[in-house]
CSV table of C-alpha atoms and ligand atoms in Angstrom, one decimal:
chain,number,residue,atom,x,y,z
A,1,MET,CA,104.2,36.4,89.9
A,2,ASP,CA,100.6,36.4,91.8
A,3,ASN,CA,100.2,40.2,91.4
A,4,TYR,CA,100.4,39.7,87.6
A,5,PHE,CA,97.3,41.3,85.8
A,6,ASP,CA,95.6,39.2,83.1
A,7,GLU,CA,94.0,41.9,81.5
A,8,PRO,CA,96.7,44.5,80.1
A,9,ILE,CA,96.6,47.7,82.5
A,10,LEU,CA,96.4,50.8,79.9
A,11,ILE,CA,97.3,54.6,81.6
A,12,THR,CA,93.3,55.0,80.4
A,13,ARG,CA,90.2,54.0,78.8
A,14,PRO,CA,87.6,56.2,77.4
A,15,LEU,CA,84.4,57.2,79.1
A,16,PHE,CA,81.6,55.4,76.8
A,17,PRO,CA,77.9,55.8,77.7
A,18,THR,CA,75.8,52.7,77.4
A,19,LYS,CA,75.4,51.1,74.2
A,20,GLN,CA,71.3,51.5,74.6
A,21,ASN,CA,71.7,55.3,75.4
A,22,MET,CA,74.1,56.0,72.7
A,23,ALA,CA,71.9,54.1,70.4
A,24,ARG,CA,69.2,56.3,71.1
A,25,LYS,CA,70.9,59.2,70.7
A,26,ILE,CA,72.5,57.7,67.1
A,27,SER,CA,69.2,57.3,66.2
A,28,GLU,CA,67.9,61.1,66.9
A,29,VAL,CA,70.9,62.0,64.6
A,30,TRP,CA,69.7,59.6,61.7
A,31,ASP,CA,66.2,61.1,62.0
A,32,SER,CA,67.2,64.6,61.7
A,33,LYS,CA,69.1,63.7,58.1
A,34,TRP,CA,71.6,66.0,59.5
A,35,LEU,CA,75.6,64.8,60.1
A,36,THR,CA,77.5,68.5,60.3
A,37,ASN,CA,77.4,72.3,60.0
A,38,ASN,CA,76.4,73.0,63.0
A,39,GLY,CA,73.4,70.8,63.7
A,40,THR,CA,70.9,70.3,66.7
A,41,GLN,CA,73.2,68.2,68.4
A,42,HIS,CA,76.2,70.4,68.1
A,43,GLN,CA,74.2,73.3,69.1
A,44,GLU,CA,72.9,71.3,71.8
A,45,LEU,CA,76.5,70.7,73.2
A,46,GLU,CA,77.7,73.9,72.7
A,47,LYS,CA,75.3,74.9,74.9
A,48,GLN,CA,75.3,72.5,77.6
A,49,LEU,CA,79.1,73.1,77.3
A,50,LYS,CA,79.3,76.9,78.2
A,51,ASP,CA,76.8,76.0,81.4
A,52,TYR,CA,79.3,73.2,82.3
A,53,LEU,CA,82.2,74.9,82.0
A,54,ASN,CA,80.7,78.3,83.1
A,55,VAL,CA,82.2,80.3,79.8
A,56,ASP,CA,80.5,82.9,77.8
A,57,GLN,CA,81.9,82.2,74.4
A,58,LEU,CA,82.7,78.7,73.4
A,59,SER,CA,83.0,77.2,69.7
A,60,LEU,CA,83.8,73.4,69.0
A,61,PHE,CA,86.0,71.9,66.9
A,62,SER,CA,87.0,68.4,64.8
A,63,ASN,CA,90.2,68.0,67.6
A,64,GLY,CA,91.8,70.1,69.8
A,65,THR,CA,95.0,70.5,67.8
A,66,LEU,CA,93.1,72.5,65.2
A,67,ALA,CA,91.1,74.2,68.0
A,68,LEU,CA,94.4,75.4,69.0
A,69,LEU,CA,95.5,76.1,65.7
A,70,LEU,CA,92.7,78.2,64.6
A,71,GLY,CA,92.5,80.0,68.1
A,72,LEU,CA,96.3,81.4,67.1
A,73,LYS,CA,95.5,82.4,64.1
A,74,ALA,CA,92.5,84.1,65.2
A,75,PHE,CA,94.4,86.7,67.0
A,76,ASN,CA,96.5,87.0,63.7
A,77,LEU,CA,100.1,86.5,65.6
A,78,THR,CA,102.9,87.2,64.1
A,79,GLY,CA,107.0,86.7,64.7
A,80,GLU,CA,107.8,84.6,68.3
A,81,VAL,CA,105.5,82.8,70.8
A,82,ILE,CA,107.3,81.9,74.3
A,83,THR,CA,106.2,78.3,74.7
A,84,THR,CA,107.1,75.4,76.9
A,85,PRO,CA,109.4,72.4,75.7
A,86,PHE,CA,107.5,69.9,78.1
A,87,THR,CA,104.1,69.6,76.4
A,88,PHE,CA,102.0,67.2,73.7
A,89,PRO,CA,103.6,67.7,70.2
A,90,ALA,CA,100.3,69.6,69.1
A,91,THR,CA,100.9,72.3,71.1
A,92,VAL,CA,104.0,73.5,69.2
A,93,GLN,CA,102.6,72.0,66.2
A,94,ALA,CA,100.2,74.8,66.0
A,95,LEU,CA,102.2,77.6,66.0
A,96,ASP,CA,104.1,75.7,63.4
A,97,TRP,CA,101.1,75.7,61.3
A,98,ASN,CA,100.4,79.4,61.8
A,99,GLY,CA,104.0,80.2,60.5
A,100,LEU,CA,105.2,81.0,63.9
A,101,THR,CA,108.5,80.5,65.8
A,102,PRO,CA,108.2,78.9,69.2
A,103,VAL,CA,110.6,80.1,71.6
A,104,PHE,CA,111.2,77.7,74.5
A,105,CYS,CA,111.2,78.6,78.0
A,106,ASP,CA,112.7,76.5,81.1
A,107,ILE,CA,109.9,74.8,83.4
A,108,ASN,CA,109.0,75.2,87.0
A,109,PRO,CA,110.2,72.1,88.7
A,110,GLN,CA,107.1,71.7,91.1
A,111,THR,CA,104.0,71.9,88.4
A,112,LEU,CA,106.3,71.3,85.6
A,113,THR,CA,104.2,74.1,83.4
A,114,ILE,CA,106.3,77.0,82.0
A,115,ASP,CA,108.6,79.0,84.5
A,116,ALA,CA,107.1,82.5,84.4
A,117,THR,CA,110.3,83.8,86.2
A,118,LYS,CA,111.8,83.0,82.7
A,119,ILE,CA,109.5,84.4,80.7
A,120,GLU,CA,110.2,87.6,80.6
A,121,ALA,CA,113.9,87.2,79.4
A,122,LEU,CA,112.6,85.7,76.4
A,123,ILE,CA,110.8,88.5,75.3
A,124,THR,CA,112.1,90.8,72.2
A,125,GLU,CA,110.3,92.6,69.6
A,126,ASN,CA,109.2,89.9,67.7
A,127,THR,CA,107.4,88.6,70.3
A,128,SER,CA,103.3,88.5,70.2
A,129,ALA,CA,101.9,86.1,72.6
A,130,ILE,CA,102.6,83.6,75.6
A,131,LEU,CA,101.2,80.1,74.9
A,132,ALA,CA,101.4,78.3,78.1
A,133,VAL,CA,99.9,74.6,78.9
A,134,HIS,CA,98.5,73.5,82.2
A,135,VAL,CA,100.5,70.2,82.3
A,136,PHE,CA,98.4,67.0,83.4
A,137,GLY,CA,96.0,69.5,85.0
A,138,ASN,CA,98.5,71.3,87.2
A,139,PRO,CA,97.5,74.9,86.7
A,140,CYS,CA,100.3,78.0,85.5
A,141,ASP,CA,101.4,80.3,87.5
A,142,VAL,CA,98.1,82.7,85.6
A,143,GLU,CA,98.7,85.6,87.7
A,144,GLU,CA,102.4,86.3,87.0
A,145,ILE,CA,101.9,85.4,83.0
A,146,GLN,CA,99.1,88.1,82.8
A,147,ALA,CA,101.2,90.9,84.7
A,148,ILE,CA,103.9,89.9,82.3
A,149,ALA,CA,101.7,90.0,79.1
A,150,ASP,CA,100.0,93.4,80.3
A,151,ARG,CA,103.2,95.2,80.5
A,152,HIS,CA,104.1,94.0,77.3
A,153,GLN,CA,101.2,94.0,75.4
A,154,LEU,CA,100.9,90.1,74.5
A,155,LYS,CA,98.4,87.5,74.0
A,156,VAL,CA,98.1,84.5,76.7
A,157,ILE,CA,96.5,81.3,75.2
A,158,TYR,CA,96.2,78.3,77.3
A,159,ASP,CA,96.6,74.8,76.2
A,160,GLY,CA,93.9,73.7,78.9
A,161,ALA,CA,93.9,70.4,76.5
A,162,HIS,CA,94.2,68.7,80.4
A,163,VAL,CA,91.6,70.7,82.5
A,164,PHE,CA,88.5,70.1,81.5
A,165,GLY,CA,86.1,71.3,84.5
A,166,ALA,CA,88.7,72.7,86.6
A,167,LYS,CA,88.7,75.7,88.9
A,168,LEU,CA,91.4,77.9,90.2
A,169,ASN,CA,90.7,80.4,92.9
A,170,GLY,CA,87.4,79.0,92.7
A,171,GLN,CA,86.8,80.4,89.0
A,172,PRO,CA,86.7,78.7,85.6
A,173,ILE,CA,90.1,78.0,85.1
A,174,SER,CA,89.3,79.2,81.4
A,175,ASN,CA,88.6,83.0,82.9
A,176,TYR,CA,92.4,83.2,82.8
A,177,GLY,CA,94.4,84.6,79.8
A,178,ASP,CA,92.9,85.3,76.3
A,179,MET,CA,91.8,82.0,74.9
A,180,THR,CA,92.1,78.2,76.4
A,181,MET,CA,91.7,75.1,74.6
A,182,PHE,CA,90.3,72.2,75.2
A,183,SER,CA,91.0,68.7,74.1
A,184,PHE,CA,87.8,66.5,73.9
A,185,HIS,CA,89.9,63.4,72.8
A,186,ALA,CA,88.8,59.6,73.8
A,187,THR,CA,91.9,59.6,76.5
A,188,LYS,CA,90.4,62.9,78.0
A,189,LEU,CA,88.4,62.5,80.9
A,190,PHE,CA,85.3,64.2,78.6
A,191,ASN,CA,85.6,62.9,75.0
A,192,THR,CA,83.8,63.0,72.0
A,193,ILE,CA,85.9,60.4,70.3
A,194,GLU,CA,88.0,63.1,68.8
A,195,GLY,CA,87.1,67.1,69.4
A,196,GLY,CA,88.2,70.1,71.2
A,197,ALA,CA,86.8,73.2,72.0
A,198,LEU,CA,88.2,77.2,72.5
A,199,ALA,CA,86.8,79.1,75.3
A,200,PHE,CA,87.0,82.9,75.5
A,201,LYS,CA,85.8,86.3,76.3
A,202,ASP,CA,86.0,88.7,72.8
A,203,GLU,CA,82.7,88.1,70.8
A,204,ALA,CA,84.1,89.3,68.0
A,205,ILE,CA,86.3,86.5,67.7
A,206,ALA,CA,83.4,84.0,67.9
A,207,ARG,CA,82.3,85.0,64.3
A,208,LYS,CA,85.9,84.9,63.2
A,209,LEU,CA,86.3,81.3,64.5
A,210,ASP,CA,83.1,80.3,62.7
A,211,LEU,CA,84.2,81.9,59.6
A,212,LEU,CA,88.3,80.0,60.2
A,213,LYS,CA,86.3,76.5,61.1
A,214,ASN,CA,84.1,76.6,58.0
A,215,PHE,CA,86.6,77.4,55.0
A,216,GLY,CA,85.8,81.3,55.5
A,217,LEU,CA,82.3,81.1,54.0
A,218,ALA,CA,80.2,83.9,54.8
A,219,ASN,CA,77.4,82.5,52.7
A,220,PRO,CA,77.6,80.4,50.3
A,221,GLU,CA,78.6,82.7,47.5
A,222,GLU,CA,80.9,84.5,49.8
A,223,VAL,CA,84.5,83.9,51.3
A,224,VAL,CA,86.1,86.2,53.0
A,225,LEU,CA,88.9,84.6,54.6
A,226,SER,CA,91.0,81.5,54.1
A,227,GLY,CA,89.7,78.9,56.5
A,228,ILE,CA,90.0,75.4,56.7
A,229,ASN,CA,87.4,72.6,57.5
A,230,ALA,CA,87.6,71.5,61.6
A,231,LYS,CA,83.8,71.0,62.6
A,232,MET,CA,82.6,68.7,65.2
A,233,ASN,CA,80.0,66.5,63.3
A,234,GLU,CA,77.0,65.3,64.9
A,235,VAL,CA,77.9,62.0,66.0
A,236,GLN,CA,81.0,63.3,68.0
A,237,ALA,CA,78.3,65.9,69.3
A,238,ALA,CA,76.2,63.2,70.2
A,239,MET,CA,78.7,61.2,72.1
A,240,GLY,CA,79.9,64.1,73.7
A,241,LEU,CA,76.0,64.8,75.0
A,242,GLU,CA,75.8,61.3,76.7
A,243,VAL,CA,79.5,61.3,78.1
A,244,LEU,CA,78.9,64.6,79.9
A,245,LYS,CA,76.3,62.7,81.6
A,246,LEU,CA,79.1,60.6,83.7
A,247,VAL,CA,81.7,63.1,84.0
A,248,ASP,CA,81.2,64.0,87.7
A,249,GLU,CA,80.7,60.6,88.7
A,250,GLU,CA,84.1,59.7,87.0
A,251,ARG,CA,85.7,62.4,88.6
A,252,GLY,CA,84.7,61.4,92.2
A,253,LYS,CA,86.4,57.5,91.3
A,254,ARG,CA,89.4,59.3,90.0
A,255,HIS,CA,89.7,61.2,93.3
A,256,ASN,CA,89.5,57.9,95.1
A,257,LEU,CA,91.8,56.8,92.8
A,258,LYS,CA,94.7,59.6,92.9
A,259,LYS,CA,93.9,59.3,97.0
A,260,THR,CA,95.0,55.5,97.0
A,261,TYR,CA,97.9,56.0,94.5
A,262,GLU,CA,99.0,58.8,97.1
A,263,ARG,CA,98.6,56.6,100.4
A,264,HIS,CA,100.4,53.7,99.2
A,265,LEU,CA,103.4,55.6,97.1
A,266,ALA,CA,103.7,58.4,99.8
A,267,HIS,CA,106.5,56.6,101.5
A,268,LEU,CA,108.6,55.1,98.9
A,269,PRO,CA,111.9,57.5,98.7
A,270,GLY,CA,112.3,58.6,95.3
A,271,ILE,CA,109.0,59.0,94.1
A,272,ARG,CA,107.1,62.2,93.8
A,273,VAL,CA,103.2,62.6,93.0
A,274,LEU,CA,103.6,65.0,90.4
A,275,THR,CA,100.0,66.0,90.2
A,276,THR,CA,100.0,69.0,92.9
A,277,LEU,CA,96.8,70.0,92.4
A,278,VAL,CA,96.5,73.4,93.8
A,279,ASN,CA,93.6,74.8,92.6
A,280,ASP,CA,90.3,73.9,94.4
A,281,SER,CA,88.6,71.6,91.5
A,282,SER,CA,90.7,69.3,89.8
A,283,SER,CA,90.4,67.8,85.9
A,284,TYR,CA,91.9,64.8,87.1
A,285,GLN,CA,93.0,64.0,84.0
A,286,TYR,CA,96.4,62.5,84.8
A,287,PHE,CA,98.0,60.7,87.7
A,288,VAL,CA,101.6,61.2,86.8
A,289,ILE,CA,104.8,60.5,89.5
A,290,GLU,CA,108.5,61.6,89.0
A,291,ILE,CA,111.2,58.9,89.9
A,292,ASP,CA,114.4,60.2,91.3
A,293,GLU,CA,117.2,58.1,89.9
A,294,LYS,CA,119.6,58.6,93.0
A,295,MET,CA,116.9,58.0,95.9
A,296,TYR,CA,114.5,55.3,94.6
A,297,GLY,CA,117.6,53.6,93.2
A,298,LYS,CA,116.3,52.6,89.1
A,299,SER,CA,115.6,54.9,86.8
A,300,ARG,CA,112.1,55.9,85.4
A,301,ASP,CA,112.8,53.7,82.5
A,302,TRP,CA,113.3,50.7,84.3
A,303,LEU,CA,110.3,50.8,86.2
A,304,HIS,CA,108.4,51.5,83.2
A,305,ASP,CA,109.8,48.3,81.6
A,306,GLU,CA,109.7,46.3,84.8
A,307,LEU,CA,106.1,47.8,85.0
A,308,LYS,CA,104.9,45.7,81.6
A,309,LYS,CA,106.2,42.4,82.9
A,310,TYR,CA,103.2,42.6,84.9
A,311,ASN,CA,101.0,43.9,82.4
A,312,VAL,CA,101.0,47.2,83.6
A,313,PHE,CA,101.6,49.8,80.7
A,314,THR,CA,102.6,53.5,81.9
A,315,ARG,CA,103.6,56.3,79.9
A,316,LYS,CA,106.6,58.9,79.8
A,317,TYR,CA,104.5,61.7,78.9
A,318,PHE,CA,106.1,64.1,77.8
A,319,TYR,CA,109.1,62.5,76.2
A,320,PRO,CA,110.7,63.7,74.1
A,321,LEU,CA,111.0,67.4,74.5
A,322,CYS,CA,109.3,69.4,71.9
A,323,SER,CA,112.4,71.4,72.0
A,324,ASP,CA,114.6,68.2,70.9
A,325,PHE,CA,112.6,68.1,67.8
A,326,GLU,CA,114.6,67.7,64.4
A,327,TRP,CA,113.6,70.9,63.1
A,328,TYR,CA,113.7,73.2,66.4
A,329,LYS,CA,117.2,71.8,66.9
A,330,HIS,CA,118.9,74.5,65.3
A,331,LEU,CA,116.9,77.6,67.8
A,332,GLU,CA,118.5,79.5,70.5
A,333,SER,CA,116.1,78.8,73.2
A,334,ALA,CA,115.8,75.0,72.4
A,335,GLN,CA,120.0,74.3,73.3
A,336,GLY,CA,119.5,72.3,76.4
A,337,GLU,CA,121.5,74.0,78.4
A,338,LYS,CA,118.8,76.6,78.4
A,339,LEU,CA,116.2,74.4,79.5
A,340,PRO,CA,118.0,72.5,82.4
A,341,GLN,CA,114.5,71.9,84.4
A,342,ALA,CA,112.8,70.5,81.4
A,343,GLN,CA,116.1,68.2,80.4
A,344,LYS,CA,115.4,66.5,84.1
A,345,SER,CA,112.0,66.0,84.4
A,346,VAL,CA,111.9,64.6,81.1
A,347,GLY,CA,113.7,61.4,82.1
A,348,GLN,CA,111.5,61.4,85.5
A,349,VAL,CA,107.7,61.3,84.8
A,350,LEU,CA,105.8,57.9,84.4
A,351,ALA,CA,101.8,58.4,83.7
A,352,MET,CA,100.1,55.6,85.7
A,353,PRO,CA,96.5,54.0,84.8
A,354,PHE,CA,94.0,56.2,86.2
A,355,TYR,CA,90.6,55.9,84.8
A,356,GLY,CA,87.6,55.2,87.0
A,357,GLU,CA,86.9,51.5,85.7
A,358,LEU,CA,90.3,50.4,86.7
A,359,GLY,CA,89.2,50.7,90.4
A,360,VAL,CA,90.8,51.3,94.0
A,361,GLU,CA,92.0,47.2,94.4
A,362,SER,CA,93.7,47.6,91.1
A,363,VAL,CA,95.4,50.6,92.1
A,364,MET,CA,96.6,49.0,95.2
A,365,LYS,CA,98.0,46.1,93.4
A,366,ILE,CA,100.0,48.8,91.2
A,367,CYS,CA,101.0,50.3,94.2
A,368,GLY,CA,102.5,46.9,95.7
A,369,ILE,CA,104.1,46.1,92.4
A,370,ILE,CA,106.2,49.6,92.9
A,371,GLU,CA,106.6,48.8,96.3
A,372,GLU,CA,108.0,45.1,95.7
A,373,LEU,CA,110.2,46.3,93.3
A,374,HIS,CA,111.8,48.8,95.3
A,375,VAL,CA,112.3,46.7,98.3
A,376,ASN,CA,113.4,43.4,96.3
A,377,HIS,CA,116.4,46.2,94.4
A,378,ASN,CA,117.0,47.3,97.7
A,379,ARG,CA,117.8,43.4,99.0
A,380,LEU,CA,120.0,43.0,96.1
A,381,SER,CA,121.9,46.0,96.6
A,382,ASN,CA,122.6,45.1,99.8
A,383,VAL,CA,123.7,41.6,98.7
A,384,ILE,CA,126.3,43.6,95.8
B,401,T4K,N1,97.9,69.6,74.2
B,401,T4K,C1,98.1,68.8,74.8
B,401,T4K,C2,98.6,68.8,76.3
B,401,T4K,C3,97.9,67.0,74.6
B,401,T4K,O1,98.1,66.4,75.7
B,401,T4K,C4,97.2,66.7,73.4
B,401,T4K,C5,96.4,65.6,73.0
B,401,T4K,C6,96.5,67.9,72.5
B,401,T4K,C7,97.3,69.4,72.6
B,401,T4K,C8,95.6,67.6,70.9
B,401,T4K,O2,94.6,67.6,71.2
B,401,T4K,P1,93.8,66.6,70.5
B,401,T4K,O3,94.2,67.2,69.2
B,401,T4K,O4,94.5,65.2,70.5
B,401,T4K,O5,92.7,66.7,70.6
B,401,T4K,C9,97.1,60.8,73.2
B,401,T4K,C10,96.0,61.2,72.9
B,401,T4K,O6,95.7,60.9,71.1
B,401,T4K,C11,96.1,62.7,72.6
B,401,T4K,O7,94.8,63.4,72.8
B,401,T4K,C12,96.6,63.3,74.0
B,401,T4K,N2,97.0,64.6,74.3
B,401,T4K,C13,97.8,62.6,74.3
B,401,T4K,C14,98.5,62.8,75.8
B,401,T4K,O8,97.6,61.1,74.4
B,401,T4K,P2,98.6,59.2,71.9
B,401,T4K,O9,99.4,58.6,71.3
B,401,T4K,O10,99.3,58.7,73.6
B,401,T4K,O11,97.6,57.8,72.3
B,401,T4K,P3,97.1,56.3,72.7
B,401,T4K,O12,96.8,55.7,71.3
B,401,T4K,O13,98.4,55.9,72.6
B,401,T4K,O14,96.5,55.9,73.6
B,401,T4K,C15,96.6,56.1,75.0
B,401,T4K,C16,96.2,55.3,75.9
B,401,T4K,O15,94.6,55.3,76.1
B,401,T4K,C17,96.3,53.6,75.1
B,401,T4K,O16,96.9,52.9,76.2
B,401,T4K,C18,95.2,53.1,75.6
B,401,T4K,C19,94.0,53.9,75.4
B,401,T4K,N3,92.9,53.8,74.5
B,401,T4K,C20,93.4,55.0,73.6
B,401,T4K,C21,92.1,55.1,72.5
B,401,T4K,C22,92.6,56.1,71.5
B,401,T4K,C23,91.8,53.1,74.4
B,401,T4K,O17,91.6,52.6,75.6
B,401,T4K,N4,91.0,53.5,73.7
B,401,T4K,C24,91.2,54.5,72.6
B,401,T4K,O18,90.2,54.6,71.7
B,401,T4K,O19,98.2,60.5,72.6
């Protein structure tokens, strides 16, 4: 196969600073003799991220999952939270760890985010919040969600793991809702190795989060609430300060890759580019396609497996649906017939390799393989 890749092509590669720049940063940490607990690297990253993301209040965490878990806790939520089944397990696990019951709502077929038109019917006297996810960088229907929340006095929390730096209607996406979580995991556009942050408006929440992520310690001799350890350390923060310098260039490269994918896949029947990005500034986190088996002639799973033969490793994000996890199956809202769109989409999505270093040539080659597989398949079906 001439279009076989010699090196495995994965869906992403972390953004790495040069070894020299990182060594310089690490030596600053060593010289400071300060490794964690709100050191100078941490303070500087928090400051720079506030500027970069244009938010008033921002709190750093050791990872996005703990950020979300503690963000939910900071609002003292109770009972049920309406959420999406089409997300990474962390979203609903953060509810579990708060003793909250997820109520699964079906998704919008275009954006694969929570279907705002179906939320209101799920609200009961036990509902305390809506936890929505900006899936693959596609923004939720933020205005409709806020209108529903206002009508029913619900909190709105966004899992924004995929929308670092995205803007919507000219403003930072985290301006919508009561709180937005960002993930800084190695696989994210901006990474601190592991890490995460919460952006929010209420100043009182900032103090509460400081306590929650540091064992509830108000001072060395006073524990005022039941917290946990979710602090970002100095090496993570130092990495973040170096990676932040690279993000805009990376975003530019991903913009070109996205255009290349779109140009080469657009004419193929049964393939839809899912990342619609109606927002004015994208996070360029993932590039995801949907395969319509009837029109493409072969299934998503078939394409995923075929591409492996060329050394190209795609991912079926987010398969399986969270509502299909063993411990949710008994919930009324988890029943398959209540989530028809999510059930359909989960069998069609495929995240493609997408990171700057991949380069336009490689993307053209991957598109060539997909086209060839389609042509070969058609030729074969015509013979049969
Ligand atoms: N909410 C949503 C909607 C999320 O997507 C996530 C995380 C969260 C919440 C939770 O945020 P964190 O607590 O993670 O901050 C990955 C990530 O671990 C996870 O952060 C991410 N979402 C999820 C979508 O993807 P895996 O199990 O698919 O990762 P893995 O190890 O298979 O890596 C993916 C690809 O990246 C591999 O093909 C290889 C490449 N890679 C990965 C790592 C870690 C590298 O080249 N180098 C690396 O260091 O979950």
